[in-house]
Coordinates of C-alpha atoms in Angstrom, one line a residue:
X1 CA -28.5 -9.3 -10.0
X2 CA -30.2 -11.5 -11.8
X3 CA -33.1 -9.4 -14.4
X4 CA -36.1 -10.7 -15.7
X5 CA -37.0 -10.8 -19.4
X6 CA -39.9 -11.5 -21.6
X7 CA -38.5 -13.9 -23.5
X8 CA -38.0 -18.0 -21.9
X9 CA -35.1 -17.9 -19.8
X10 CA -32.3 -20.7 -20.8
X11 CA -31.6 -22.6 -17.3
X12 CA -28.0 -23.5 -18.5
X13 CA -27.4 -19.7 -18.6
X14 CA -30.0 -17.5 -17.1
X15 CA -27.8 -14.8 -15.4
X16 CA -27.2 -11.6 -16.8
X17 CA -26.4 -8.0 -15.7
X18 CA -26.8 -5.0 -17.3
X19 CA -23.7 -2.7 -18.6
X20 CA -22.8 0.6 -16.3
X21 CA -24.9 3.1 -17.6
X22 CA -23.1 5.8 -20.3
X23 CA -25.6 8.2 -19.9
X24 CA -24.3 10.4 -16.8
X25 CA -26.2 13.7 -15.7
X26 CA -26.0 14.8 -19.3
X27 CA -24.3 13.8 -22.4
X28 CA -22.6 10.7 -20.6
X29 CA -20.9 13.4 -17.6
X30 CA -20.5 12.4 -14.4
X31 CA -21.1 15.0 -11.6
X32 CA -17.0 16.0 -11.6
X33 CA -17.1 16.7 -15.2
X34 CA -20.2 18.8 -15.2
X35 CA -18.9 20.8 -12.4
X36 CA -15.6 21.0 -14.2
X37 CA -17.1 22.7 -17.2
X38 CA -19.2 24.7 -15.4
X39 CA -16.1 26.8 -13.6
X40 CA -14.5 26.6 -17.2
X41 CA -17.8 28.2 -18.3
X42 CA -17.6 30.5 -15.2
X43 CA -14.1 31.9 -15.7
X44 CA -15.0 32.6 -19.6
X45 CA -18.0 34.7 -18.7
X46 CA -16.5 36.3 -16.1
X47 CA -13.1 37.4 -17.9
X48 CA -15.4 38.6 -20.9
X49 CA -17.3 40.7 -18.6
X50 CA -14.2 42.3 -17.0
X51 CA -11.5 42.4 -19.6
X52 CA -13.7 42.1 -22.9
X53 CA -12.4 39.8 -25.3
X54 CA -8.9 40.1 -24.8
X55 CA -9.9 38.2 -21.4
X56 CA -9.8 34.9 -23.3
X57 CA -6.3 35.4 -24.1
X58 CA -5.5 36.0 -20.6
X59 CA -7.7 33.4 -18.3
X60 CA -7.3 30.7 -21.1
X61 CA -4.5 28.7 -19.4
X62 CA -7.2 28.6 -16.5
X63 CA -10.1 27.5 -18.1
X64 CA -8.4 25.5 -21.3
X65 CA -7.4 22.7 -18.8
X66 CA -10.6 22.9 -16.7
X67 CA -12.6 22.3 -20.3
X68 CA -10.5 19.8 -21.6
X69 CA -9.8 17.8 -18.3
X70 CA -13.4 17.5 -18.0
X71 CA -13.6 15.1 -21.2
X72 CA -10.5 13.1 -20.5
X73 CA -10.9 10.0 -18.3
X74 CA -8.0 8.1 -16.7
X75 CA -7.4 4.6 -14.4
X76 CA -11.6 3.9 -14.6
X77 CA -12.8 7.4 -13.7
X78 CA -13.2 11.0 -15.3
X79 CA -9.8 13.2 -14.9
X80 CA -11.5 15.8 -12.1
X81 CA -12.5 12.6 -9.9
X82 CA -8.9 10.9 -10.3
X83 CA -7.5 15.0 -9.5
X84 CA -9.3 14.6 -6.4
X85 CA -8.4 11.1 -5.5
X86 CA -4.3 11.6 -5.9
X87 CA -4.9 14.8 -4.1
X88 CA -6.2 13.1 -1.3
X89 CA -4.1 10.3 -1.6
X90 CA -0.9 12.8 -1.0
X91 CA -2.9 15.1 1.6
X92 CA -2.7 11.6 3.5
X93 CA 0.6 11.0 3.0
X94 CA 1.9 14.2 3.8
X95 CA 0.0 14.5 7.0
X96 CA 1.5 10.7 7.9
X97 CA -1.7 8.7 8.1
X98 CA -1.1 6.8 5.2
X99 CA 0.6 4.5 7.7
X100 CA 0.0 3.4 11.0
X101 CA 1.8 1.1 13.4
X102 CA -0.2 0.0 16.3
X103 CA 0.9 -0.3 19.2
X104 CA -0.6 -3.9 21.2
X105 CA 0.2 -2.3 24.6
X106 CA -1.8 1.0 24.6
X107 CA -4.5 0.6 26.6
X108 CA -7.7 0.8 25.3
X109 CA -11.6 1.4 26.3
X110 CA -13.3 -1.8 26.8
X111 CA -14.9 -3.2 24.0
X112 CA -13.5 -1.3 21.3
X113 CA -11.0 -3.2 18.6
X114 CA -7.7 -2.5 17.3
X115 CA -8.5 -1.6 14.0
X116 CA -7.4 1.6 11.9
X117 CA -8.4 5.1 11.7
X118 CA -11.9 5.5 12.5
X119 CA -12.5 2.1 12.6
X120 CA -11.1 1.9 16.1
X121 CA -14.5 2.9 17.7
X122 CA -16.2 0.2 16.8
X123 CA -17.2 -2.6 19.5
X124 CA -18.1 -6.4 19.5
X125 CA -20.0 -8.4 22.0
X126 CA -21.4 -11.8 22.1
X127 CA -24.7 -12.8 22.2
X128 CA -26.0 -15.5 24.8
X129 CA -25.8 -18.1 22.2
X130 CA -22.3 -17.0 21.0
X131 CA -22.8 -15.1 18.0
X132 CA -20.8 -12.0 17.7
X133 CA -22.9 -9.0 17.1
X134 CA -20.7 -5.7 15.5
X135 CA -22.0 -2.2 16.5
X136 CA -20.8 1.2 14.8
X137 CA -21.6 3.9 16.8
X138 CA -20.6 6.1 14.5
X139 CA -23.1 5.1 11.8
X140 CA -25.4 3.3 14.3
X141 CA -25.4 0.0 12.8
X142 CA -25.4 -3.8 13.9
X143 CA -23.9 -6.7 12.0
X144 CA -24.1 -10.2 12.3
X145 CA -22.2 -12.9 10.0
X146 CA -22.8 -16.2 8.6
X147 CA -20.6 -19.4 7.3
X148 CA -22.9 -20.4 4.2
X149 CA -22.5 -24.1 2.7
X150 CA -24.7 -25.3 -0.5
X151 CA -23.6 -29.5 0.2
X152 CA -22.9 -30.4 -3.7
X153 CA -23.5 -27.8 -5.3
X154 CA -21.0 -28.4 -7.8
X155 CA -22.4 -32.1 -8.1
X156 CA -26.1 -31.0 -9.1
X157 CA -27.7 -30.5 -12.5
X158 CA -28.9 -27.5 -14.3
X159 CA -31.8 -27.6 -13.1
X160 CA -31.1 -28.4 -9.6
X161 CA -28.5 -25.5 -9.6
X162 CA -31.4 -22.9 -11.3
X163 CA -33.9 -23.7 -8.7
X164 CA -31.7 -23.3 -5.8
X165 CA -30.9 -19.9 -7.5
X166 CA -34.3 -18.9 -8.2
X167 CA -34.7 -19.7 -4.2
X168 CA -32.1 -17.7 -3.6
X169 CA -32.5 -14.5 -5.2
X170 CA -35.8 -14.5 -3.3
X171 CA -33.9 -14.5 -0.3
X172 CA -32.0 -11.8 -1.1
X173 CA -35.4 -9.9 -2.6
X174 CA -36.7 -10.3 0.9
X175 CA -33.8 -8.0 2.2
X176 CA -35.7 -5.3 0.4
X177 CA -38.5 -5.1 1.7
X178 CA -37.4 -5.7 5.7
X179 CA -37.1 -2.5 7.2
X180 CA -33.8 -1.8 8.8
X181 CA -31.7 -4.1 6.7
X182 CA -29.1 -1.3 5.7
X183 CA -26.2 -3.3 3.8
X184 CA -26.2 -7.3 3.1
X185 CA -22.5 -8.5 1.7
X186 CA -22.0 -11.8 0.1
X187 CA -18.3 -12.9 0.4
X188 CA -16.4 -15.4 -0.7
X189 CA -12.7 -16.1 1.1
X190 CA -10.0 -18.5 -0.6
X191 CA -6.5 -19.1 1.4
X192 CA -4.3 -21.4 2.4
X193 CA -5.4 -24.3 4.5
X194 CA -3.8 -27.2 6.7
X195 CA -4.9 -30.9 6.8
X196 CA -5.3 -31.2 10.6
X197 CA -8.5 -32.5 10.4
X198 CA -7.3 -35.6 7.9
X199 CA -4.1 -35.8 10.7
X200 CA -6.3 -36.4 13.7
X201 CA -8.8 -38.2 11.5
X202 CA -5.9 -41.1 10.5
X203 CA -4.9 -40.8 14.1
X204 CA -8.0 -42.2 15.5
X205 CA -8.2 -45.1 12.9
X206 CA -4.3 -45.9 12.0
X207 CA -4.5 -48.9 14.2
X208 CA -6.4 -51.2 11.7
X209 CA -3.1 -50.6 9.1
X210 CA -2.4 -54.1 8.9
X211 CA 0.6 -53.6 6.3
X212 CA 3.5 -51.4 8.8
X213 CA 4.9 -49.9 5.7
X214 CA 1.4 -48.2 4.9
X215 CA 1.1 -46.3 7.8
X216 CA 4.7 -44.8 6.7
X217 CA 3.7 -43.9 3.3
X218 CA 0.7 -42.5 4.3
X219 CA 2.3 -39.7 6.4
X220 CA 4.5 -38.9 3.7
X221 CA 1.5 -38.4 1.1
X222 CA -0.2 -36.0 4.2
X223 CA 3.1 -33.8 4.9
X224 CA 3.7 -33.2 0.8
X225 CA -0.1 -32.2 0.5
X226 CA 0.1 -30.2 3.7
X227 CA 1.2 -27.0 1.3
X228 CA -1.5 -27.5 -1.5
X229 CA -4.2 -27.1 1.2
X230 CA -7.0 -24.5 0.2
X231 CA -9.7 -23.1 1.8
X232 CA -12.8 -22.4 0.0
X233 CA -15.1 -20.3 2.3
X234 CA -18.6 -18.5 1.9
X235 CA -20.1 -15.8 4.2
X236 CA -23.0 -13.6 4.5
X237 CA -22.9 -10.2 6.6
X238 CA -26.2 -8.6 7.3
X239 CA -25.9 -5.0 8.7
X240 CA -28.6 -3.3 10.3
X241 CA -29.8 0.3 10.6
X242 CA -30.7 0.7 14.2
X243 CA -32.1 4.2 14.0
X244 CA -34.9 2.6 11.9
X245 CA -35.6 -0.3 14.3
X246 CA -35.3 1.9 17.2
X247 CA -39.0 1.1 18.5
X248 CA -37.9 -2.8 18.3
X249 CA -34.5 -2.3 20.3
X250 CA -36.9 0.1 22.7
X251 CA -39.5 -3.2 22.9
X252 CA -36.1 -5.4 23.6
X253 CA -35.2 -3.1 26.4
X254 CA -33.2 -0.4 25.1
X255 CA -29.0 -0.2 25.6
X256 CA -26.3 -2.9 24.9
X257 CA -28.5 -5.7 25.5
X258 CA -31.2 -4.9 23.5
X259 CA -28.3 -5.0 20.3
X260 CA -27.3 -8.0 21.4
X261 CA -31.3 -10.0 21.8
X262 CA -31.7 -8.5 18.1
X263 CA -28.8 -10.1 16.9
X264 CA -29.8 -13.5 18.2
X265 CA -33.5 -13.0 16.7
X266 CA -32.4 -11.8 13.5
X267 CA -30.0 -14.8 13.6
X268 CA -33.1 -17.3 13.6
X269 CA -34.9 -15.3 11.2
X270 CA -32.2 -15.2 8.5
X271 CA -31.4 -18.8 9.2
X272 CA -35.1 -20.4 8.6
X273 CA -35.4 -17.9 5.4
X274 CA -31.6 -19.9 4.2
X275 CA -32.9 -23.1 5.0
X276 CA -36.2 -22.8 3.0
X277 CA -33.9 -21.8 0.2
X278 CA -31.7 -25.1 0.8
X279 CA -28.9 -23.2 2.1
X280 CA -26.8 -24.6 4.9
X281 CA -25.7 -22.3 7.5
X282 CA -22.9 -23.9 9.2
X283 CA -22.5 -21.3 11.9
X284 CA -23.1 -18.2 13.1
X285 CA -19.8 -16.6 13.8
X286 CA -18.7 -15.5 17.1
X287 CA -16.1 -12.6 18.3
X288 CA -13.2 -15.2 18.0
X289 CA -14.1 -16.3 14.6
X290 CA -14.8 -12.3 13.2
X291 CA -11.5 -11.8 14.4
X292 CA -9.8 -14.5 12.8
X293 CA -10.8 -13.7 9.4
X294 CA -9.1 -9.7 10.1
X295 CA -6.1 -11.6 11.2
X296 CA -5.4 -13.9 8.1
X297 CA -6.4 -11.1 6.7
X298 CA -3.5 -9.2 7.4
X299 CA -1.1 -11.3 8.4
X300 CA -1.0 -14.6 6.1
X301 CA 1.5 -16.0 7.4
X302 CA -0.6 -16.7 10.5
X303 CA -3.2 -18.9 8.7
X304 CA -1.4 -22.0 9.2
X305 CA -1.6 -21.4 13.3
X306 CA -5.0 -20.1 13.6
X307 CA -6.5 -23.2 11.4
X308 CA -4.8 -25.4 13.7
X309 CA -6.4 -24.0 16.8
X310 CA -9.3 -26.0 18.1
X311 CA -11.4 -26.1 21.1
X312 CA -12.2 -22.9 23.1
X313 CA -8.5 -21.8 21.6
X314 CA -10.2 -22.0 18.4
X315 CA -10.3 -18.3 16.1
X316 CA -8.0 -15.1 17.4
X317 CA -8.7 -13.4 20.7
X318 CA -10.4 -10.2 19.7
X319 CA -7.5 -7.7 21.3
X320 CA -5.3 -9.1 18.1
X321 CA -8.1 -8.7 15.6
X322 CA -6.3 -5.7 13.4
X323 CA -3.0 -4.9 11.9
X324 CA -0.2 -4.0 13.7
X325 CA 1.0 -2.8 10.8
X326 CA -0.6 -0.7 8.3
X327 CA 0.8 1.2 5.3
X328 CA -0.2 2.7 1.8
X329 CA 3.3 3.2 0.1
X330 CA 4.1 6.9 -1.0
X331 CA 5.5 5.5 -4.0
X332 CA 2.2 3.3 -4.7
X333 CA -0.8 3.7 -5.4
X334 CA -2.1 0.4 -5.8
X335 CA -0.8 -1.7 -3.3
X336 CA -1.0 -1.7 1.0
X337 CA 1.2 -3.5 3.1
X338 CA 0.7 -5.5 6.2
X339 CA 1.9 -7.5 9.3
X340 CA 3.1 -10.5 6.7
X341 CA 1.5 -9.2 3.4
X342 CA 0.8 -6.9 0.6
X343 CA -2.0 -6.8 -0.7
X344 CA -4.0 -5.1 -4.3
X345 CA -8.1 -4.2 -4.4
X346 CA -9.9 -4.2 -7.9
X347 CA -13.2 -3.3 -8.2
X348 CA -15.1 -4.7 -10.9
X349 CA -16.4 -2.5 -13.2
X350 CA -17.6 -4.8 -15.8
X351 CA -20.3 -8.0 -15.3
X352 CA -21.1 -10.6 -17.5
X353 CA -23.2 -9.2 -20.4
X354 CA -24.4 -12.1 -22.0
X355 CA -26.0 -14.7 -20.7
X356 CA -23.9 -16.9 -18.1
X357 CA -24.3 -20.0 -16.0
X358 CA -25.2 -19.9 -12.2
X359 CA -22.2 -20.3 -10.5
X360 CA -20.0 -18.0 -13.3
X361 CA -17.2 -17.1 -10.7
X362 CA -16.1 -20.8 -10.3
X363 CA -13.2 -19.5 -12.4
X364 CA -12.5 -16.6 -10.2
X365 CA -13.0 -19.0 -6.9
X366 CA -10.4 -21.8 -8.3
X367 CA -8.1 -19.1 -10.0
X368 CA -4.4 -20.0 -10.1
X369 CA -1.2 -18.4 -10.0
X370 CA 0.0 -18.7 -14.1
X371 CA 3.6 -19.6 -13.4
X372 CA 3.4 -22.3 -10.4
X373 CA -0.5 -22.8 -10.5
X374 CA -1.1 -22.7 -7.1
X375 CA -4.3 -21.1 -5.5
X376 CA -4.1 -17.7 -5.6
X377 CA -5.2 -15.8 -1.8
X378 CA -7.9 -13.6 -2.6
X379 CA -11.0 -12.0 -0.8
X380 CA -14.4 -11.5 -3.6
X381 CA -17.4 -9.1 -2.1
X382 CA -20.2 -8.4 -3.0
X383 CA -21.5 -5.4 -1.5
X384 CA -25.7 -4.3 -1.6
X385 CA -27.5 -1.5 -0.6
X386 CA -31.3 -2.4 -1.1
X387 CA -33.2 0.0 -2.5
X388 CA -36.9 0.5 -1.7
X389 CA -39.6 -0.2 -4.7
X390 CA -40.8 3.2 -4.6
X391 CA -37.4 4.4 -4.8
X392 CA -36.3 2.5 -7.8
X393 CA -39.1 3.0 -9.8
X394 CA -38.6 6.9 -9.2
X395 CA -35.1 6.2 -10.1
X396 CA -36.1 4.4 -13.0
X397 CA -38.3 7.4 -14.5
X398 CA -35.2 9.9 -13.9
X399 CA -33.0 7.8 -15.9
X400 CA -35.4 7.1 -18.3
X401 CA -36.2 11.4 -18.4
X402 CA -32.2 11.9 -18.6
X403 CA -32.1 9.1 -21.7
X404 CA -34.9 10.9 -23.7
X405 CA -33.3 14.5 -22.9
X406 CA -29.4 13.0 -24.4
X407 CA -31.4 11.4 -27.4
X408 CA -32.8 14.7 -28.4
X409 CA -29.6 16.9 -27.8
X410 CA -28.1 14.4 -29.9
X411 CA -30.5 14.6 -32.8
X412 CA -30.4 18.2 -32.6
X413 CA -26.8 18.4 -33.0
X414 CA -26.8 15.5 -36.2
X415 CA -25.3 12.6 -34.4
X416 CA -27.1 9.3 -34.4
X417 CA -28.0 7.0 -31.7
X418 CA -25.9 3.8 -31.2
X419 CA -26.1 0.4 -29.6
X420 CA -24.5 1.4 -26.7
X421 CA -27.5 4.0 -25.6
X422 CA -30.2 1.6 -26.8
X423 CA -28.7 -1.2 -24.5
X424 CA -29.0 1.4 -21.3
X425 CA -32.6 2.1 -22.5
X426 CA -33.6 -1.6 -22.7
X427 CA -32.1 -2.1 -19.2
X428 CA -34.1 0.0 -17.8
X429 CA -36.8 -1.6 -19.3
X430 CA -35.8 -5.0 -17.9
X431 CA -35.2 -3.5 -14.1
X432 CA -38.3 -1.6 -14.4
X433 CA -40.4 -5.1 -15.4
X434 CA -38.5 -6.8 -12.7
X435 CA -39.8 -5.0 -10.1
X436 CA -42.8 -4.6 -11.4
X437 CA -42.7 -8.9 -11.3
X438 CA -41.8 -9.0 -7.4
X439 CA -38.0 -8.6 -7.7
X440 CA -35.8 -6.5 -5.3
X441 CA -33.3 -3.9 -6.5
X442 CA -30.0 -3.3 -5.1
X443 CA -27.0 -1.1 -6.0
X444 CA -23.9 -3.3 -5.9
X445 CA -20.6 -3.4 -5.9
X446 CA -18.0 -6.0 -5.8
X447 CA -14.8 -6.1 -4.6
X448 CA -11.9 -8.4 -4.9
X449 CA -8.6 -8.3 -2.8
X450 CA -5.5 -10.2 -4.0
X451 CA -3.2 -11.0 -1.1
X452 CA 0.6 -12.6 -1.4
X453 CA 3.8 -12.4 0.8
X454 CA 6.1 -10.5 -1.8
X455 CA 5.4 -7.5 -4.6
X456 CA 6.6 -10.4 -7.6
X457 CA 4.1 -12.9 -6.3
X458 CA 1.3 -10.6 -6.0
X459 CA 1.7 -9.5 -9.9
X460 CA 1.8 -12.9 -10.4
X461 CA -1.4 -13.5 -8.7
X462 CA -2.8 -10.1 -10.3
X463 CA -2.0 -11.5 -13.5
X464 CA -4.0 -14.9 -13.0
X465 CA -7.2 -13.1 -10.6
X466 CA -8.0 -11.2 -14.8
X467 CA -7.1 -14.1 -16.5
X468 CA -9.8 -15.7 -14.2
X469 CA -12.1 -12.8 -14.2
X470 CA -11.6 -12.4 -18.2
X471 CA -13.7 -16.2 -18.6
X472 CA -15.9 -15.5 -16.3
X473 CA -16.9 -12.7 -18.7
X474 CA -15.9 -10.0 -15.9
X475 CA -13.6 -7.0 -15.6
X476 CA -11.9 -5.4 -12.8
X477 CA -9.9 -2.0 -12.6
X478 CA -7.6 -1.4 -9.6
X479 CA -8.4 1.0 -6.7
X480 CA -5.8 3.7 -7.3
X481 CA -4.9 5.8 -4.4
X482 CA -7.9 3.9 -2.2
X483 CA -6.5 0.6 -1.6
X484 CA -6.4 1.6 2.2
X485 CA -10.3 2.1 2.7
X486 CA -11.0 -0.7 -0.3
X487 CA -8.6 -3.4 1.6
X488 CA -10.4 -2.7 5.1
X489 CA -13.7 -3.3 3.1
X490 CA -12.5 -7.0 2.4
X491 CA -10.4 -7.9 5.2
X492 CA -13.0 -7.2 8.2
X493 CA -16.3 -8.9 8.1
X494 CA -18.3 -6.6 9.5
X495 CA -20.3 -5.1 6.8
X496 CA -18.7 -2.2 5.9
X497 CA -19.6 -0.6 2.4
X498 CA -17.2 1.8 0.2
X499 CA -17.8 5.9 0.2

């Protein structure tokens, strides 16, 4: 999210996000530790009350760990929340659901997918004009994706570049204010590729070779570069709250087919907002094409097949859309296994604090394996929620209350203030000026999915995804004892968002 500031913005590096703020519910807590101390604080005064002071000496290998677990953080997050995490983590795996094998032949109610868990409930139809529209009953919601293309982009100027962002993040602001636009989820997809299209491209022209030998040489040259292929792919996913546009779908008719007519008019909608903003949509995906991105998902050895499919073979029949193979290792926490892969989520915790240029995660998009420098597979979202004016401003003020309450508990107990709090003040500022200016607000989070056929290839791949991320002035910490939920955020392209 791109903030606005007072001061003339530098086109060669206008983008700039604001830290994570320290400043918690109080003191720089989160919620676990508060409650953490709190039972600590609980057990004290109750073992006083009971036992008198000799009660300390009694309860204190209760309420010694409880206080000083509370102030400990571990793997990205404060000790009671990882506590919780592991414990559901092994909850799962001694229950068995930590891995599933699916089973192609059980029959199943039309409509629905072959997905995992929870997931299996949800349905995808087609629209009249073949665009595949993705409804959750669970949560209610309908989701539609796009293939986005920006023709040169990497060719343009600086200025070219800043405008088209500028038009952009109005795009996005224009989310916020649309009822019923629950989640929108920028994604970017880099795998394997083949060179079909050159193949049937020389096919149709090899004729006017007039040296023999060339024609020879030139199918060499296309089978070594058949394994350097790679795909470089961009989608937006638009999910929709349909208990807020219920008097729309009621106007549409009501039912199935009322989901479907509002994914083809919301279609048309987004698409004239991406072309005023000189965005190319290349197509609206349908069922087969959702479906094929879950499969190469999964199973990467597939890739190779499914890009060579064209015609109405084209994409992955939707029955074959999920794993048949799912599994979080008991003896990992930071790793799942498919069909043909294994794969490791990071969420990125840290975002460029200084001032970067549009386009800053070309390094993470081109990254490359450090050893044999070949592309590494990986899956980067972007997930936002947008967040109504009203609500962010009141958000704003609360933060703002909760940074002036720390500041004087500090100064009554002697300690200065530090850089680190003044920055979280003077973002506030910034969002609070930005909205004021006409910006949306969104709360984001982005995830990035590293995906390789072997364990030693994907620390390999691990290993050049931070070198990556470390120049593009970004900072990822694995998903420990979540990489089930965070890899079925990444692999299926229907809008799903991270509880």
């Amino acid at each position: 999210m791109t903030l606005h500031h007072p001061e003339p913005v530098d086109i060669a590096r206008p983008a700039r996000l604001p830290a994570r703020s320290s400043q918690g519910i109080v003191l720089g807590l989160d919620p676990w530790q508060v409650t953490s101390l709190l039972i600590a604080a609980a057990v004290i005064l109750i073992s006083v009350q009971q036992l008198g002071p000799p009660g300390l000496l009694y309860t204190a290998p209760l309420f010694l760990p409880l206080a000083l677990g509370a102030v400990v953080r571990t793997r990205g997050m404060s000790l009671p929340r990882w506590v919780a995490v592991w414990s559901h983590k092994k909850v799962r795996d001694v229950m068995g659901v930590s891995m599933e094998k699916i089973k192609p032949e059980k029959p199943r109610p039309a409509g629905t997918l072959r997905l995992p868990g929870g997931l299996a409930a949800v349905q995808m139809w087609e629209t009249d004009n073949k665009i595949a529209a993705v409804y959750e009953p669970h949560g209610r919601t309908l989701t539609i994706i796009a293939s986005l293309e920006v023709p040169g982009f990497l060719m343009k100027d600086l200025h070219e570049r800043y405008d088209l962002a500028e038009r952009w993040g109005m795009v996005l602001a224009s989310f916020t204010q649309r009822p019923g636009v629950k989640r929108v989820t920028m994604q970017e997809r880099t795998m394997p590729a083949t060179i079909e299209v050159a193949r049937a491209y020389f096919e149709e022209r090899r004729g006017g070779l007039e040296v023999p030998s060339a024609e020879e040489r030139y199918r060499d040259v296309m089978d070594q570069s058949e394994g350097f292929a790679v795909a470089h792919r961009n989608y937006l996913t638009l999910t929709y709250d349909l208990l807020r546009l219920g008097p729309q779908l009621k106007a549409l008719g009501g039912g199935k087919d009322a989901i479907r007519n509002l994914a083809a008019v919301e279609a048309g909608n987004v698409t004239d907002a991406l072309t005023g903003a000189e965005v190319q949509v290349k197509k609206w995906l349908g069922v087969r094409d959702v479906a094929a991105l879950a499969r190469q998902a999964f199973d990467p050895a597939s890739v190779t097949t499914i890009e060579n499919r064209t015609g109405a073979e084209a994409g992955v029949d939707p029955s074959a859309m999920g794993p048949t193979y799912f599994e979080e290792p008991r003896d990992s926490l930071s790793t799942v296994r498919t069909d043909s892969g294994i794969h490791t989520t990071m969420w990125i915790h840290e975002w460029p604090r200084s001032a970067a240029p549009v386009g800053f995660v070309n390094d993470l998009v081109f990254s490359r394996h450090p050893i044999d420098n070949t592309a590494i597979s990986h899956i980067f979202t972007v997930v936002m929620t947008p967040v109504p004016v009203g609500d962010a401003l009141k958000r704003i003020q609360r933060e703002k209350k909760t940074w002036r309450s720390n500041e004087k508990m500090r100064a009554r107990r002697g300690q200065d203030g530090s850089a680190v709090h003044e920055a979280d003040y003077h973002a506030l500022v910034a969002q609070e000026e930005g909205l004021v200016s006409g910006h949306g607000e969104y709360e984001y989070g982005g995830y990035l999915t590293i995906t390789a056929l072997d364990g030693p290839s994907l620390e390999q791949a691990v290993a050049g995804a931070r070198n990556a991320l470390s120049r593009a002035g970004m900072e990822a910490q694995i998903l420990y004892a979540q990489q089930g939920q965070a890899l079925l955020i990444n692999a299926l392209p229907i809008g799903l968002g991270l509880k």
